[in-house]
PDB file of C-alpha atoms in Angstrom:
ATOM      1  CA  MET A   6       8.103  15.046  -5.276  1.00  0.00           C
ATOM      2  CA  ASN A   7      11.520  14.375  -3.802  1.00  0.00           C
ATOM      3  CA  ASP A   8      10.504  16.078  -0.565  1.00  0.00           C
ATOM      4  CA  VAL A   9       7.614  13.632  -0.089  1.00  0.00           C
ATOM      5  CA  LEU A  10       9.824  10.605  -0.686  1.00  0.00           C
ATOM      6  CA  ASN A  11      12.600  11.958   1.517  1.00  0.00           C
ATOM      7  CA  ARG A  12      10.132  12.444   4.385  1.00  0.00           C
ATOM      8  CA  ILE A  13       9.168   8.774   4.141  1.00  0.00           C
ATOM      9  CA  ARG A  14      12.599   7.241   3.618  1.00  0.00           C
ATOM     10  CA  GLY A  15      13.737   4.872   6.346  1.00  0.00           C
ATOM     11  CA  GLY A  16      10.508   5.232   8.317  1.00  0.00           C
ATOM     12  CA  LEU A  17       7.349   3.268   8.987  1.00  0.00           C
ATOM     13  CA  VAL A  18       4.201   3.714   6.916  1.00  0.00           C
ATOM     14  CA  VAL A  19       1.017   2.506   8.588  1.00  0.00           C
ATOM     15  CA  SER A  20      -1.922   1.243   6.567  1.00  0.00           C
ATOM     16  CA  CYS A  21      -5.237   2.233   8.168  1.00  0.00           C
ATOM     17  CA  GLN A  22      -8.045   0.307   6.506  1.00  0.00           C
ATOM     18  CA  ALA A  23     -11.312  -1.220   7.671  1.00  0.00           C
ATOM     19  CA  TYR A  24     -13.436  -3.582   5.626  1.00  0.00           C
ATOM     20  CA  PRO A  25     -17.138  -3.988   4.831  1.00  0.00           C
ATOM     21  CA  GLY A  26     -19.145  -5.199   7.808  1.00  0.00           C
ATOM     22  CA  GLU A  27     -16.582  -4.091  10.389  1.00  0.00           C
ATOM     23  CA  PRO A  28     -17.514  -1.662  13.197  1.00  0.00           C
ATOM     24  CA  MET A  29     -14.467   0.507  12.412  1.00  0.00           C
ATOM     25  CA  LEU A  30     -15.619   1.176   8.858  1.00  0.00           C
ATOM     26  CA  ASP A  31     -16.264   4.848   9.469  1.00  0.00           C
ATOM     27  CA  PRO A  32     -14.257   7.822   8.137  1.00  0.00           C
ATOM     28  CA  ARG A  33     -14.047   9.553  11.527  1.00  0.00           C
ATOM     29  CA  THR A  34     -12.874   6.366  13.224  1.00  0.00           C
ATOM     30  CA  MET A  35     -10.248   5.653  10.585  1.00  0.00           C
ATOM     31  CA  ALA A  36      -8.992   9.247  10.730  1.00  0.00           C
ATOM     32  CA  GLN A  37      -8.519   8.839  14.484  1.00  0.00           C
ATOM     33  CA  VAL A  38      -6.696   5.534  13.951  1.00  0.00           C
ATOM     34  CA  ALA A  39      -4.410   7.297  11.481  1.00  0.00           C
ATOM     35  CA  GLN A  40      -3.743  10.104  13.945  1.00  0.00           C
ATOM     36  CA  ALA A  41      -2.859   7.538  16.612  1.00  0.00           C
ATOM     37  CA  ALA A  42      -0.434   5.841  14.206  1.00  0.00           C
ATOM     38  CA  VAL A  43       1.262   9.165  13.486  1.00  0.00           C
ATOM     39  CA  ALA A  44       1.515   9.829  17.226  1.00  0.00           C
ATOM     40  CA  GLY A  45       3.288   6.485  17.498  1.00  0.00           C
ATOM     41  CA  GLY A  46       5.861   7.384  14.869  1.00  0.00           C
ATOM     42  CA  ALA A  47       4.360   6.643  11.447  1.00  0.00           C
ATOM     43  CA  VAL A  48       5.967   8.821   8.772  1.00  0.00           C
ATOM     44  CA  ALA A  49       3.062   8.352   6.359  1.00  0.00           C
ATOM     45  CA  ILE A  50      -0.375   6.765   6.211  1.00  0.00           C
ATOM     46  CA  ARG A  51      -1.841   4.467   3.576  1.00  0.00           C
ATOM     47  CA  ALA A  52      -5.632   4.415   3.438  1.00  0.00           C
ATOM     48  CA  LYS A  53      -8.508   3.438   1.187  1.00  0.00           C
ATOM     49  CA  GLY A  54     -11.813   4.987   0.278  1.00  0.00           C
ATOM     50  CA  LEU A  55     -12.561   8.539  -0.786  1.00  0.00           C
ATOM     51  CA  ASP A  56     -14.499   9.383   2.379  1.00  0.00           C
ATOM     52  CA  ASP A  57     -11.701   8.095   4.629  1.00  0.00           C
ATOM     53  CA  LEU A  58      -9.097  10.014   2.642  1.00  0.00           C
ATOM     54  CA  ARG A  59     -11.104  13.214   2.806  1.00  0.00           C
ATOM     55  CA  ALA A  60     -11.488  12.802   6.571  1.00  0.00           C
ATOM     56  CA  MET A  61      -7.766  12.134   7.071  1.00  0.00           C
ATOM     57  CA  ARG A  62      -6.274  14.863   4.908  1.00  0.00           C
ATOM     58  CA  PRO A  63      -7.155  17.854   7.144  1.00  0.00           C
ATOM     59  CA  VAL A  64      -5.961  16.172  10.354  1.00  0.00           C
ATOM     60  CA  LEU A  65      -2.686  14.620   9.142  1.00  0.00           C
ATOM     61  CA  ASP A  66       0.575  16.456   8.571  1.00  0.00           C
ATOM     62  CA  VAL A  67       2.337  13.438   7.043  1.00  0.00           C
ATOM     63  CA  PRO A  68       2.155  12.189   3.450  1.00  0.00           C
ATOM     64  CA  LEU A  69      -0.950  10.203   2.550  1.00  0.00           C
ATOM     65  CA  ILE A  70      -0.934   7.201   0.227  1.00  0.00           C
ATOM     66  CA  GLY A  71      -4.447   6.832  -1.101  1.00  0.00           C
ATOM     67  CA  LEU A  72      -6.372   4.172  -2.978  1.00  0.00           C
ATOM     68  CA  VAL A  73      -9.838   2.814  -3.566  1.00  0.00           C
ATOM     69  CA  LYS A  74     -10.884  -0.815  -3.742  1.00  0.00           C
ATOM     70  CA  VAL A  75     -13.510  -1.800  -6.283  1.00  0.00           C
ATOM     71  CA  GLY A  76     -14.595  -5.380  -5.774  1.00  0.00           C
ATOM     72  CA  ALA A  77     -12.384  -7.963  -4.099  1.00  0.00           C
ATOM     73  CA  GLU A  78     -10.636  -9.911  -6.854  1.00  0.00           C
ATOM     74  CA  GLY A  79      -8.717  -9.360 -10.040  1.00  0.00           C
ATOM     75  CA  VAL A  80      -7.581  -5.776 -10.586  1.00  0.00           C
ATOM     76  CA  TYR A  81      -9.427  -4.007  -7.773  1.00  0.00           C
ATOM     77  CA  ILE A  82      -6.923  -1.599  -6.170  1.00  0.00           C
ATOM     78  CA  THR A  83      -7.561   1.777  -7.844  1.00  0.00           C
ATOM     79  CA  PRO A  84      -8.348  -0.147 -11.018  1.00  0.00           C
ATOM     80  CA  THR A  85      -9.082   2.653 -13.492  1.00  0.00           C
ATOM     81  CA  LEU A  86      -7.728   6.040 -14.478  1.00  0.00           C
ATOM     82  CA  ALA A  87     -10.956   7.648 -13.259  1.00  0.00           C
ATOM     83  CA  ASP A  88     -10.455   5.995  -9.863  1.00  0.00           C
ATOM     84  CA  ALA A  89      -6.855   7.218  -9.692  1.00  0.00           C
ATOM     85  CA  ARG A  90      -7.897  10.773 -10.482  1.00  0.00           C
ATOM     86  CA  ALA A  91     -10.640  10.652  -7.834  1.00  0.00           C
ATOM     87  CA  VAL A  92      -8.088   9.526  -5.234  1.00  0.00           C
ATOM     88  CA  ALA A  93      -5.676  12.274  -6.257  1.00  0.00           C
ATOM     89  CA  ASP A  94      -8.464  14.827  -5.899  1.00  0.00           C
ATOM     90  CA  THR A  95      -8.612  14.103  -2.143  1.00  0.00           C
ATOM     91  CA  GLY A  96      -5.167  15.642  -1.671  1.00  0.00           C
ATOM     92  CA  CYS A  97      -3.063  12.482  -1.401  1.00  0.00           C
ATOM     93  CA  GLU A  98       0.595  12.909  -2.245  1.00  0.00           C
ATOM     94  CA  ILE A  99       0.817   9.325  -3.495  1.00  0.00           C
ATOM     95  CA  VAL A 100      -1.825   7.327  -5.371  1.00  0.00           C
ATOM     96  CA  ALA A 101      -1.490   3.550  -5.030  1.00  0.00           C
ATOM     97  CA  LEU A 102      -2.856   1.400  -7.830  1.00  0.00           C
ATOM     98  CA  ASP A 103      -2.704  -2.133  -9.118  1.00  0.00           C
ATOM     99  CA  GLY A 104       0.712  -2.500 -10.697  1.00  0.00           C
ATOM    100  CA  THR A 105       0.326  -6.011 -12.068  1.00  0.00           C
ATOM    101  CA  ARG A 106       0.402  -7.105 -15.687  1.00  0.00           C
ATOM    102  CA  ARG A 107      -3.263  -8.122 -15.641  1.00  0.00           C
ATOM    103  CA  PRO A 108      -5.875  -6.443 -17.900  1.00  0.00           C
ATOM    104  CA  ARG A 109      -7.426  -3.339 -16.354  1.00  0.00           C
ATOM    105  CA  PRO A 110     -11.215  -2.808 -16.257  1.00  0.00           C
ATOM    106  CA  ASP A 111     -11.130   0.357 -18.375  1.00  0.00           C
ATOM    107  CA  GLY A 112      -8.968  -1.236 -21.069  1.00  0.00           C
ATOM    108  CA  LEU A 113      -6.032   1.109 -20.488  1.00  0.00           C
ATOM    109  CA  SER A 114      -2.519  -0.170 -19.981  1.00  0.00           C
ATOM    110  CA  LEU A 115      -0.670   0.625 -16.787  1.00  0.00           C
ATOM    111  CA  ALA A 116       1.542   3.049 -18.731  1.00  0.00           C
ATOM    112  CA  GLU A 117      -1.513   4.839 -20.138  1.00  0.00           C
ATOM    113  CA  THR A 118      -3.024   5.049 -16.646  1.00  0.00           C
ATOM    114  CA  VAL A 119       0.152   6.524 -15.182  1.00  0.00           C
ATOM    115  CA  ALA A 120       0.495   9.009 -18.023  1.00  0.00           C
ATOM    116  CA  GLY A 121      -3.136  10.046 -17.751  1.00  0.00           C
ATOM    117  CA  LEU A 122      -2.892  10.619 -14.014  1.00  0.00           C
ATOM    118  CA  LYS A 123       0.308  12.625 -14.320  1.00  0.00           C
ATOM    119  CA  GLN A 124      -1.246  14.747 -17.032  1.00  0.00           C
ATOM    120  CA  SER A 125      -4.213  15.726 -14.851  1.00  0.00           C
ATOM    121  CA  HIS A 126      -2.338  15.720 -11.513  1.00  0.00           C
ATOM    122  CA  PRO A 127       1.336  16.462 -12.295  1.00  0.00           C
ATOM    123  CA  GLY A 128       2.384  16.772  -8.660  1.00  0.00           C
ATOM    124  CA  VAL A 129       1.119  13.348  -7.602  1.00  0.00           C
ATOM    125  CA  LEU A 130       3.371  10.319  -7.181  1.00  0.00           C
ATOM    126  CA  VAL A 131       2.242   6.884  -8.349  1.00  0.00           C
ATOM    127  CA  MET A 132       2.819   3.708  -6.342  1.00  0.00           C
ATOM    128  CA  ALA A 133       2.470   0.395  -8.173  1.00  0.00           C
ATOM    129  CA  ASP A 134       1.210  -2.466  -6.018  1.00  0.00           C
ATOM    130  CA  CYS A 135       3.032  -5.414  -7.594  1.00  0.00           C
ATOM    131  CA  GLY A 136       2.713  -9.166  -7.208  1.00  0.00           C
ATOM    132  CA  SER A 137       6.090 -10.216  -8.580  1.00  0.00           C
ATOM    133  CA  ALA A 138       9.425  -9.001  -9.874  1.00  0.00           C
ATOM    134  CA  ALA A 139       8.050  -9.222 -13.415  1.00  0.00           C
ATOM    135  CA  ASP A 140       5.222  -6.894 -12.401  1.00  0.00           C
ATOM    136  CA  ALA A 141       7.715  -4.481 -10.857  1.00  0.00           C
ATOM    137  CA  GLU A 142       9.877  -4.476 -13.993  1.00  0.00           C
ATOM    138  CA  THR A 143       6.849  -3.692 -16.157  1.00  0.00           C
ATOM    139  CA  ALA A 144       5.598  -1.024 -13.742  1.00  0.00           C
ATOM    140  CA  GLN A 145       8.998   0.619 -13.727  1.00  0.00           C
ATOM    141  CA  ARG A 146       8.910   0.870 -17.515  1.00  0.00           C
ATOM    142  CA  ALA A 147       5.374   2.271 -17.257  1.00  0.00           C
ATOM    143  CA  GLY A 148       6.719   5.278 -15.380  1.00  0.00           C
ATOM    144  CA  VAL A 149       5.540   4.756 -11.806  1.00  0.00           C
ATOM    145  CA  ASP A 150       7.439   6.533  -9.041  1.00  0.00           C
ATOM    146  CA  VAL A 151       7.341   3.811  -6.382  1.00  0.00           C
ATOM    147  CA  LEU A 152       7.327   0.016  -6.514  1.00  0.00           C
ATOM    148  CA  GLY A 153       5.460  -1.890  -3.810  1.00  0.00           C
ATOM    149  CA  THR A 154       5.472  -5.610  -3.026  1.00  0.00           C
ATOM    150  CA  THR A 155       1.874  -5.338  -1.812  1.00  0.00           C
ATOM    151  CA  LEU A 156       0.316  -8.046  -3.972  1.00  0.00           C
ATOM    152  CA  ALA A 157       2.979 -10.763  -3.715  1.00  0.00           C
ATOM    153  CA  GLY A 158       1.049 -13.929  -2.935  1.00  0.00           C
ATOM    154  CA  TYR A 159      -2.340 -12.512  -3.936  1.00  0.00           C
ATOM    155  CA  THR A 160      -2.358 -12.713  -7.732  1.00  0.00           C
ATOM    156  CA  GLY A 161      -1.738 -16.424  -8.277  1.00  0.00           C
ATOM    157  CA  GLU A 162       1.717 -15.804  -9.701  1.00  0.00           C
ATOM    158  CA  ARG A 163       3.540 -16.491  -6.446  1.00  0.00           C
ATOM    159  CA  PRO A 164       2.643 -18.632  -3.416  1.00  0.00           C
ATOM    160  CA  LYS A 165       1.320 -16.826  -0.371  1.00  0.00           C
ATOM    161  CA  THR A 166       4.031 -16.976   2.260  1.00  0.00           C
ATOM    162  CA  ASP A 167       3.430 -16.900   6.013  1.00  0.00           C
ATOM    163  CA  GLY A 168       5.190 -13.568   6.398  1.00  0.00           C
ATOM    164  CA  PRO A 169       6.718 -11.248   3.793  1.00  0.00           C
ATOM    165  CA  ASP A 170       7.711 -12.847   0.506  1.00  0.00           C
ATOM    166  CA  TRP A 171      11.416 -12.203   0.987  1.00  0.00           C
ATOM    167  CA  GLU A 172      12.364 -13.846  -2.309  1.00  0.00           C
ATOM    168  CA  CYS A 173      10.101 -11.402  -4.147  1.00  0.00           C
ATOM    169  CA  VAL A 174      11.344  -8.487  -2.045  1.00  0.00           C
ATOM    170  CA  ARG A 175      14.972  -9.236  -2.911  1.00  0.00           C
ATOM    171  CA  ALA A 176      14.177  -9.674  -6.600  1.00  0.00           C
ATOM    172  CA  VAL A 177      12.327  -6.344  -6.774  1.00  0.00           C
ATOM    173  CA  LEU A 178      15.099  -4.554  -4.907  1.00  0.00           C
ATOM    174  CA  ALA A 179      17.670  -6.008  -7.304  1.00  0.00           C
ATOM    175  CA  LEU A 180      15.964  -4.622 -10.402  1.00  0.00           C
ATOM    176  CA  ALA A 181      14.580  -1.355  -9.040  1.00  0.00           C
ATOM    177  CA  ASP A 182      16.015   2.021  -9.950  1.00  0.00           C
ATOM    178  CA  ARG A 183      13.421   3.843  -7.812  1.00  0.00           C
ATOM    179  CA  PRO A 184      12.081   3.534  -4.247  1.00  0.00           C
ATOM    180  CA  VAL A 185      10.716   0.167  -3.159  1.00  0.00           C
ATOM    181  CA  PHE A 186       8.062   0.049  -0.434  1.00  0.00           C
ATOM    182  CA  VAL A 187       7.953  -3.383   1.195  1.00  0.00           C
ATOM    183  CA  GLU A 188       4.371  -4.275   2.039  1.00  0.00           C
ATOM    184  CA  GLY A 189       2.461  -7.480   2.594  1.00  0.00           C
ATOM    185  CA  ARG A 190       2.185  -9.661   5.714  1.00  0.00           C
ATOM    186  CA  VAL A 191       4.767  -7.711   7.710  1.00  0.00           C
ATOM    187  CA  HIS A 192       3.557  -8.901  11.111  1.00  0.00           C
ATOM    188  CA  ALA A 193       6.452  -8.229  13.468  1.00  0.00           C
ATOM    189  CA  PRO A 194       8.921  -5.403  14.201  1.00  0.00           C
ATOM    190  CA  ALA A 195      11.830  -7.672  13.300  1.00  0.00           C
ATOM    191  CA  GLN A 196      10.363  -8.212   9.825  1.00  0.00           C
ATOM    192  CA  ALA A 197       9.907  -4.478   9.336  1.00  0.00           C
ATOM    193  CA  ALA A 198      13.516  -3.881  10.353  1.00  0.00           C
ATOM    194  CA  GLU A 199      14.716  -6.614   7.988  1.00  0.00           C
ATOM    195  CA  ALA A 200      12.975  -4.914   5.076  1.00  0.00           C
ATOM    196  CA  ILE A 201      14.922  -1.719   5.732  1.00  0.00           C
ATOM    197  CA  ARG A 202      18.183  -3.643   6.151  1.00  0.00           C
ATOM    198  CA  LEU A 203      17.635  -5.258   2.760  1.00  0.00           C
ATOM    199  CA  GLY A 204      17.377  -1.835   1.137  1.00  0.00           C
ATOM    200  CA  ALA A 205      13.684  -0.941   1.140  1.00  0.00           C
ATOM    201  CA  TRP A 206      12.915   2.782   1.024  1.00  0.00           C
ATOM    202  CA  THR A 207      10.225   2.215   3.633  1.00  0.00           C
ATOM    203  CA  VAL A 208       8.029  -0.551   5.003  1.00  0.00           C
ATOM    204  CA  VAL A 209       4.239  -0.529   5.152  1.00  0.00           C
ATOM    205  CA  VAL A 210       2.468  -2.303   8.017  1.00  0.00           C
ATOM    206  CA  GLY A 211      -1.280  -2.590   8.324  1.00  0.00           C
ATOM    207  CA  THR A 212      -2.942  -5.621   9.900  1.00  0.00           C
ATOM    208  CA  ALA A 213      -0.422  -6.046  12.717  1.00  0.00           C
ATOM    209  CA  ILE A 214      -1.025  -2.462  13.884  1.00  0.00           C
ATOM    210  CA  THR A 215      -4.494  -1.313  12.854  1.00  0.00           C
ATOM    211  CA  HIS A 216      -6.764  -4.359  12.536  1.00  0.00           C
ATOM    212  CA  PRO A 217      -8.094  -5.296  15.986  1.00  0.00           C
ATOM    213  CA  ALA A 218     -10.189  -8.232  14.765  1.00  0.00           C
ATOM    214  CA  THR A 219      -7.146  -9.993  13.314  1.00  0.00           C
ATOM    215  CA  LEU A 220      -4.931  -9.167  16.286  1.00  0.00           C
ATOM    216  CA  THR A 221      -7.563 -10.441  18.706  1.00  0.00           C
ATOM    217  CA  GLY A 222      -7.897 -13.590  16.641  1.00  0.00           C
ATOM    218  CA  TRP A 223      -4.166 -14.294  16.926  1.00  0.00           C
ATOM    219  CA  PHE A 224      -4.318 -14.101  20.708  1.00  0.00           C
ATOM    220  CA  ALA A 225      -7.663 -15.907  21.010  1.00  0.00           C
ATOM    221  CA  THR A 226      -6.393 -18.802  18.928  1.00  0.00           C
ATOM    222  CA  ALA A 227      -3.208 -19.109  20.975  1.00  0.00           C
ATOM    223  CA  VAL A 228      -5.153 -19.057  24.249  1.00  0.00           C
ATOM    224  CA  ALA A 229      -7.702 -21.594  22.984  1.00  0.00           C
ATOM    225  CA  GLU A 230      -4.952 -23.942  21.823  1.00  0.00           C
ATOM    226  CA  ALA A 231      -3.173 -23.650  25.167  1.00  0.00           C
ATOM    227  CA  ALA A 232      -6.384 -24.508  27.002  1.00  0.00           C
ATOM    228  CA  LEU A 233      -6.865 -27.799  25.176  1.00  0.00           C
TER     229      LEU A 233
END
């Protein structure tokens, strides 16, 4: 457990995820994207979907943070204990799940979910994707191993900021007695570096590295505006 976290500390985690309807939504493609990220210096990979995770595990020699997404609103990131166990079965060292205070689809509390996963998969670490400092405080009491700021701005509790929600990041860091992974709208190297300077264990970057459609859109918009 400590070895996994020590391998990640102070490094960059890259989130490699494609979405329904996108050409890159293919396990082989996403495994290659993950390999490219590792070649560039990623110390771990975060990915979604059982097929993608199964494709990545044999070709990656860095820790894998796994999740599934069920639906697109409410509690949808690894929402149930059964989902968490299925993710752990793929060989991920860390299972990421919704770490908010909202009701879970299977009726279990976050603490019950964490306990159930650790009972069936005692070597797996649990990352709580939180939307606020209050979420992080509750998740910490529930026994998770890692706190993430992943959902800040996406649960309705906090406004969605342009870049990282630094106010939330600072508040989580102030209360945490375990590793904090800063994640969520980290779109520039300077922002990633700032997260580490503030005391984050690691920083997770996805869109700005592995989502070509969004990256192309940023450039296309800037060019179109300049041409007006």
